[in-house]
Amino acid sequence: MAIEIIGTGRAVPPKRVSNDELAAKIDTSDEWIRSHTGIGYRHIADESTACSDLGLEAAKNALAMTAGYCGDDPEERNRAASEAALTIDMIILATVSPDFYGVPSTACIVQDKLGAKKAGAMDLSAACTGFIYGLETAAGLLTVSSRRKRALVIGAETISKMINWEDRGTCVLFGDGAGAAVLEKTGAENRGILQTLLFADGSGNESLLMRRGGTRYPFKKGEVIDTSICVEMNGQEVYNFAVGAIFSTIKMLAENGNINIDDVAMIVPHQANARIINAARRRLHIPAEKFYLNIEEYANTSSASIPIALDELNRSGQIKKGDLIMTVGFGGGLTYGGNLIIW
Ligand code: UT7
């Protein structure tokens, strides 16, 4: 038995904001952002677009691919996606920027709009490691029940709505987007998700958090709120944690899987900062071309960054069936982990 990825999709909002556009509003510069992070642009959702809207589009693209449609015609795409949605047994949506807090889950909204009538649906909260956690959760759910055959895993974020746009330490870093993958339980041998590592270090929970709006610091009646619920981050702490997390996860995936890094076709890291990725890469003595980087275009899209990257690689033919792929992610919680996959 194998749990294989049989379709991928992505969606980003059309509005593309450059570093120079941000520099016209706050005290920053294209030079600082590029040299400290590798970010050039980010895509930002408009007022009427919420997390489920991007998740839905990415999911439709992934589902249509499983039905053999990868073109640009929206009607054809929707027809193929609706057909494939009926085959899905479980939907897991990873996000830190859901449509609503608590209930309903964003996954349920996507499930309804897809018409995935027989699917269970739930959200998953593991910040930027959410898609990696989601793949393993879905793989487990498919494995334990003979009734479940296919799952849809989505990473979707409209994190721009949870940013303090006056805080240059965070607002330049993030962007909106969604990515999705359809998993199928097959009879193949030595294929699909071979191994997943999931870790947490909750002692770092204050390094990256959205403080207000939950039950710890709820909004109070009569209170005047002058900022949105926004991300607060200790950049240096997260930076140091992230370099170590990438280093140890890749090393452990390779050792546990008894594989040589030379045999890995592509490592797909969470796109938080090109400097973080390069620092870990140098410690591991792995050549730059093994790491996929698209942070220049999208900035940090949290749980969406890895599935967006996988879809770009898949659709462009840069990864092919049979290739050995590693994902590695880290983020708020703190959480980290990775998957080893034969595509
Ligand atoms: O998805 C996972 C979540 N997040 C991350 O992985 C982020 C991890 N951390 C980082 O990527 C980096 O720590 C940052 C990119 C956030 C910051 O880079 P840094 O090299 O650690 O900069 P810093 O925080 O040490 O700040 C250096 C200077 C400071 O000025 P002074 O005090 O030296 O005068 C900051 O005020 O850079 C200043 N600065 C900026 N300057 C221009 C901070 N943000 C900006 C900015 N534009 N946007």
XYZ file of C-alpha atoms and ligand atoms in Angstrom:
391
model
C 0.000 0.000 0.000
C 1.116 3.581 -0.682
C -0.277 7.066 -0.058
C 0.482 8.931 -3.294
C -0.013 12.553 -4.335
C -2.055 12.332 -7.531
C -2.917 15.995 -8.071
C -1.710 19.447 -7.036
C -3.095 22.963 -7.364
C -2.448 26.536 -6.271
C -4.107 29.935 -6.236
C -2.789 33.394 -5.430
C -4.647 36.712 -5.516
C -3.983 38.771 -8.660
C -2.864 41.878 -6.744
C 0.949 41.845 -6.655
C 2.673 44.329 -4.346
C 6.353 45.177 -4.798
C 8.839 46.132 -2.095
C 8.986 49.631 -3.578
C 5.230 50.009 -3.100
C 5.638 49.143 0.593
C 8.616 51.494 0.855
C 6.368 54.327 -0.317
C 4.226 53.806 2.812
C 6.576 52.665 5.594
C 10.245 53.116 6.508
C 11.781 50.259 4.502
C 13.461 49.694 1.138
C 13.639 47.177 -1.654
C 17.339 46.784 -0.874
C 16.714 45.938 2.836
C 13.897 43.485 2.145
C 15.751 41.679 -0.644
C 19.072 41.486 1.200
C 17.510 40.345 4.513
C 14.858 37.950 3.152
C 15.039 37.378 -0.632
C 11.481 38.737 -0.994
C 10.627 40.881 -4.023
C 6.809 40.782 -4.140
C 3.790 39.402 -2.324
C 0.228 38.744 -3.545
C -2.477 40.372 -1.434
C -6.152 39.380 -1.242
C -8.771 42.065 -1.829
C -11.388 43.062 0.741
C -13.912 40.414 -0.334
C -11.507 37.454 -0.486
C -11.171 35.207 2.566
C -9.076 32.128 3.291
C -11.688 29.668 1.986
C -11.874 31.471 -1.384
C -8.184 30.874 -2.082
C -8.328 27.357 -0.608
C -11.282 26.535 -2.837
C -9.483 27.652 -6.015
C -6.332 25.705 -5.169
C -8.446 22.633 -4.324
C -10.353 22.844 -7.619
C -7.083 22.978 -9.548
C -5.736 19.942 -7.700
C -8.975 17.989 -8.153
C -9.211 18.867 -11.851
C -5.683 17.537 -12.315
C -6.729 14.172 -10.873
C -9.510 14.092 -13.488
C -6.927 14.790 -16.216
C -7.633 18.520 -16.701
C -4.760 21.015 -16.320
C -5.918 23.742 -18.723
C -7.056 27.343 -18.241
C -10.759 27.126 -19.141
C -12.671 27.810 -15.886
C -15.785 25.876 -16.925
C -13.833 22.796 -17.933
C -11.800 23.075 -14.744
C -14.903 23.364 -12.573
C -16.587 20.431 -14.286
C -13.551 18.198 -13.765
C -13.148 19.403 -10.162
C -16.828 18.769 -9.273
C -16.597 15.227 -10.572
C -13.395 14.540 -8.648
C -14.738 16.191 -5.464
C -17.259 13.364 -5.120
C -14.399 10.890 -4.728
C -12.873 12.702 -1.708
C -13.290 11.078 1.713
C -11.515 13.649 3.879
C -10.572 17.332 3.614
C -7.894 18.814 5.854
C -7.238 22.537 5.624
C -4.188 23.976 7.366
C -4.328 27.686 8.145
C -3.538 30.411 10.673
C -5.916 32.867 9.001
C -9.270 31.047 8.893
C -12.513 32.628 7.679
C -13.844 32.411 11.275
C -12.241 31.606 14.630
C -13.443 28.343 16.167
C -16.538 27.532 14.136
C -17.175 26.844 11.394
C -13.918 25.414 10.141
C -12.677 26.825 6.849
C -12.451 23.220 5.636
C -16.246 22.858 5.980
C -16.803 25.966 3.862
C -14.533 24.548 1.154
C -16.199 21.128 1.427
C -19.605 22.702 0.790
C -18.468 24.820 -2.157
C -16.682 21.881 -3.753
C -19.749 19.655 -3.373
C -17.528 17.025 -1.738
C -20.636 15.307 -0.360
C -19.066 12.255 1.265
C -15.996 14.004 2.739
C -15.292 14.728 6.382
C -13.643 18.127 6.864
C -11.511 19.796 9.515
C -8.965 22.561 9.989
C -5.450 22.009 11.245
C -3.442 24.558 13.213
C 0.310 24.067 12.956
C 1.240 27.435 11.404
C 3.797 27.265 8.596
C 4.331 23.522 9.200
C 0.595 22.956 8.668
C 0.775 21.339 5.247
C 3.414 18.837 6.421
C 1.253 17.982 9.452
C -1.757 17.797 7.100
C -0.150 15.274 4.763
C 0.695 12.971 7.664
C -2.754 13.344 9.253
C -4.448 12.555 5.951
C -2.110 9.625 5.292
C -2.964 8.235 8.734
C -6.710 8.617 8.187
C -6.483 6.873 4.820
C -4.364 4.086 6.289
C -6.585 3.270 9.284
C -9.839 2.894 7.380
C -10.501 0.637 4.421
C -13.471 2.897 3.563
C -11.311 5.964 2.898
C -9.391 6.110 -0.361
C -8.782 9.770 -1.170
C -8.014 12.893 0.849
C -7.587 16.545 -0.035
C -4.974 18.519 1.904
C -5.007 22.311 1.584
C -2.736 25.023 2.969
C -4.532 28.367 2.629
C -3.817 31.821 4.019
C -5.081 35.385 3.815
C -2.548 36.432 6.386
C -2.423 39.996 4.989
C -5.621 40.598 6.978
C -3.772 39.744 10.195
C -0.787 41.983 9.730
C -0.038 45.301 11.324
C 0.805 47.201 8.139
C 2.688 49.801 10.177
C 5.094 47.239 11.685
C 7.963 46.986 9.202
C 9.423 44.051 11.151
C 6.532 41.800 10.061
C 4.459 43.375 7.280
C 7.130 43.084 4.588
C 7.464 39.336 5.179
C 4.047 37.857 4.438
C 1.765 37.225 1.456
C -1.522 35.460 0.653
C -2.052 32.245 -1.285
C -3.162 28.624 -1.205
C -1.885 25.259 -2.358
C -3.511 21.831 -2.365
C -2.754 18.171 -2.947
C -4.990 15.147 -3.519
C -3.772 11.968 -1.810
C -4.813 8.510 -2.906
C -4.308 5.146 -1.238
C -2.920 2.841 -3.928
C -1.570 -0.656 -4.165
C 1.875 0.548 -5.262
C 5.058 -0.441 -3.448
C 7.760 1.982 -2.376
C 5.970 5.117 -3.548
C 4.224 8.155 -2.142
C 4.786 9.437 1.404
C 7.590 7.259 2.754
C 8.247 9.035 6.006
C 7.111 12.110 7.935
C 8.715 13.813 10.916
C 6.569 16.081 13.096
C 8.006 18.075 15.999
C 6.965 20.852 18.350
C 8.707 23.084 20.854
C 5.860 24.839 22.629
C 8.289 26.654 24.928
C 8.748 29.052 21.994
C 5.023 29.805 21.725
C 5.528 33.531 22.361
C 8.128 33.948 19.594
C 5.421 34.083 16.955
C 1.847 34.711 17.948
C -1.435 36.457 17.342
C -2.061 37.633 20.889
C -5.544 39.130 20.794
C -8.952 37.693 20.002
C -8.631 34.211 21.514
C -9.706 33.146 25.010
C -6.397 34.185 26.647
C -6.776 37.848 25.681
C -10.350 38.169 24.389
C -11.729 41.430 23.090
C -13.907 43.031 25.754
C -17.252 44.741 25.442
C -16.851 48.475 24.893
C -13.147 48.167 24.039
C -11.953 50.271 21.135
C -9.863 48.147 18.803
C -7.531 50.102 16.586
C -5.550 47.272 14.973
C -6.609 43.949 13.469
C -5.634 40.698 15.183
C -2.033 40.772 14.096
C 1.096 38.694 13.986
C 3.796 39.524 16.538
C 7.198 37.983 16.043
C 10.635 37.884 17.622
C 12.468 37.653 14.297
C 15.885 36.720 15.702
C 14.483 33.918 17.898
C 12.484 32.440 15.033
C 15.468 32.802 12.701
C 17.787 30.799 14.973
C 15.140 28.154 15.647
C 14.387 27.838 11.910
C 18.006 27.257 10.834
C 18.325 24.466 13.418
C 14.936 22.995 12.497
C 15.783 22.742 8.781
C 19.220 21.304 9.544
C 18.005 18.596 11.925
C 14.890 17.640 9.932
C 16.769 17.101 6.678
C 19.518 15.184 8.442
C 17.005 12.946 10.246
C 14.855 12.320 7.164
C 17.964 11.225 5.265
C 19.304 9.047 8.093
C 15.954 7.389 8.916
C 15.213 6.811 5.240
C 18.758 5.564 4.657
C 19.153 7.813 1.649
C 21.931 9.909 0.195
C 21.070 13.603 -0.353
C 22.503 13.232 -3.882
C 19.534 10.959 -4.649
C 17.005 13.647 -3.680
C 15.663 15.424 -6.777
C 14.387 18.467 -4.881
C 14.104 19.785 -1.335
C 11.045 21.992 -0.901
C 11.503 24.205 2.170
C 8.935 26.497 3.763
C 9.561 29.867 2.137
C 10.069 32.182 5.116
C 13.431 33.724 4.358
C 16.042 32.816 1.718
C 18.782 33.593 4.254
C 17.404 31.018 6.710
C 17.293 28.374 3.986
C 20.795 29.174 2.758
C 22.282 29.171 6.254
C 20.876 25.677 6.927
C 21.877 24.501 3.451
C 25.503 25.577 3.959
C 25.661 23.728 7.312
C 24.403 20.618 5.513
C 26.809 21.085 2.563
C 23.980 20.712 0.067
C 24.219 22.556 -3.292
C 21.835 25.498 -3.804
C 20.156 23.964 -6.868
C 18.645 21.184 -4.694
C 16.503 23.747 -2.807
C 13.428 25.160 -4.533
C 12.967 28.868 -3.860
C 10.030 31.012 -4.975
C 10.006 33.448 -2.046
C 10.973 36.292 -4.390
C 7.475 36.166 -5.918
C 5.173 35.218 -3.035
C 6.945 36.129 0.260
C 5.971 33.953 3.251
C 2.527 32.399 2.676
C 2.728 30.269 5.852
C 0.947 26.912 5.430
C 0.485 27.565 1.695
C 4.145 27.958 0.793
C 5.071 24.277 0.452
C 1.995 23.175 -1.570
C 2.330 26.240 -3.845
C 5.953 25.241 -4.492
C 5.015 21.584 -5.072
C 2.388 22.609 -7.609
C 4.813 24.876 -9.467
C 7.359 22.065 -9.636
C 4.751 19.489 -10.640
C 3.071 21.526 -13.390
C 6.362 22.713 -14.866
C 7.706 19.141 -14.984
C 10.598 20.000 -12.669
C 9.545 17.053 -10.522
C 8.423 13.832 -12.170
C 6.896 10.539 -11.149
C 9.494 8.485 -9.298
C 11.532 11.482 -8.081
C 12.575 11.560 -4.434
C 11.340 14.788 -2.795
C 11.844 16.251 0.660
C 9.707 18.921 2.276
C 10.851 20.779 5.366
C 8.884 23.334 7.336
C 8.947 25.352 10.551
C 6.820 28.016 12.142
C 4.665 29.262 14.994
C 3.917 26.991 17.892
C 6.811 26.438 17.514
C 6.435 23.523 15.098
C 8.680 21.877 12.542
C 8.978 18.743 10.452
C 9.266 17.295 6.983
C 8.090 14.647 4.535
C 10.084 12.238 2.402
C 8.093 11.412 -0.721
C 8.585 9.394 -3.868
C 6.556 11.506 -6.306
O 7.278 31.385 8.754
C 8.104 31.436 9.882
C 8.028 32.780 10.483
N 9.008 33.739 10.351
C 10.321 33.637 10.068
O 10.857 32.646 9.713
C 11.134 34.882 10.234
C 12.447 34.643 10.928
N 13.239 35.851 11.076
C 13.731 36.557 10.020
O 13.525 36.187 8.893
C 14.586 37.776 10.297
O 14.888 37.831 11.665
C 13.912 39.107 9.837
C 13.837 39.160 8.324
C 12.511 39.201 10.435
C 14.716 40.307 10.332
O 16.036 40.234 9.815
P 17.268 40.479 10.777
O 18.489 40.447 9.943
O 17.150 39.494 11.898
O 17.035 41.961 11.240
P 16.859 42.516 12.726
O 15.520 42.169 13.271
O 18.082 42.147 13.550
O 16.913 44.071 12.455
C 18.083 44.706 11.934
C 17.735 46.149 11.661
C 17.025 46.848 12.822
O 17.485 48.179 12.851
P 18.616 48.635 13.907
O 18.006 48.362 15.248
O 19.812 47.795 13.628
O 18.792 50.094 13.606
C 15.576 46.837 12.424
O 14.843 47.907 12.987
O 16.825 46.231 10.554
C 15.692 47.014 10.918
N 14.535 46.545 10.185
C 14.187 47.017 8.983
N 14.752 47.964 8.210
C 14.174 48.221 7.033
C 13.652 45.558 10.537
N 12.731 45.404 9.564
C 13.044 46.302 8.595
C 12.480 46.619 7.346
N 13.084 47.579 6.594
N 11.381 45.988 6.868
